[in-house]
Amino acid sequence: MDARPREQPKRKGLIAQLGDFLRWMFLLALVTITIASLGLYFVHSRLDEEIRLYVENKFQKNYPNLVVQIRSAHRVEGSGIELRGFLLSEPIANGEPIPIVYVEELFAECGTEL
């Protein structure tokens, strides 16, 4: 028989347990903030694309014989909507449409509350 006393695993002290807890909480907060930031970015970029499509469709309904293109749209909090690359062109049977109106930047003041 072995007469050596059994070694018990060392228990961490209160300060070491608190350090482990804080480290895990910091990691959890970092992951949560990262996921929330990516989610907000996705929602805002998707919202801008939906605004662009909506405005483009509105113009297309009002001008059915013309080709309407909008490069990008951006919602400006509390001010309105900024449209970039607005193009109205006349379609032709063989080739590229003929541009009639091109506006590089157009700002529409309106309510932008969600």
PDB file of C-alpha atoms in Angstrom, residues 14 16 33 44 54 61 68 72 75 91 94 107-108 114:
ATOM      1  CA  LEU A  14     -11.542  34.474  -4.736  1.00  0.00           C
ATOM      2  CA  ALA A  16      -8.515  34.416  -9.329  1.00  0.00           C
ATOM      3  CA  ILE A  33     -20.983  44.459 -29.491  1.00  0.00           C
ATOM      4  CA  HIS A  44     -28.821  50.345 -42.639  1.00  0.00           C
ATOM      5  CA  TYR A  54     -38.758  52.347 -54.006  1.00  0.00           C
ATOM      6  CA  LYS A  61     -44.428  54.428 -62.818  1.00  0.00           C
ATOM      7  CA  VAL A  68     -35.020  55.262 -64.800  1.00  0.00           C
ATOM      8  CA  SER A  72     -27.518  54.858 -54.717  1.00  0.00           C
ATOM      9  CA  ARG A  75     -31.198  58.087 -45.559  1.00  0.00           C
ATOM     10  CA  PRO A  91     -34.878  53.705 -74.817  1.00  0.00           C
ATOM     11  CA  ASN A  94     -30.870  49.118 -81.219  1.00  0.00           C
ATOM     12  CA  PHE A 107     -31.519  65.737 -51.865  1.00  0.00           C
ATOM     13  CA  ALA A 108     -35.177  65.243 -50.928  1.00  0.00           C
ATOM     14  CA  LEU A 114     -38.510  54.704 -38.675  1.00  0.00           C
TER      15      LEU A 114
END
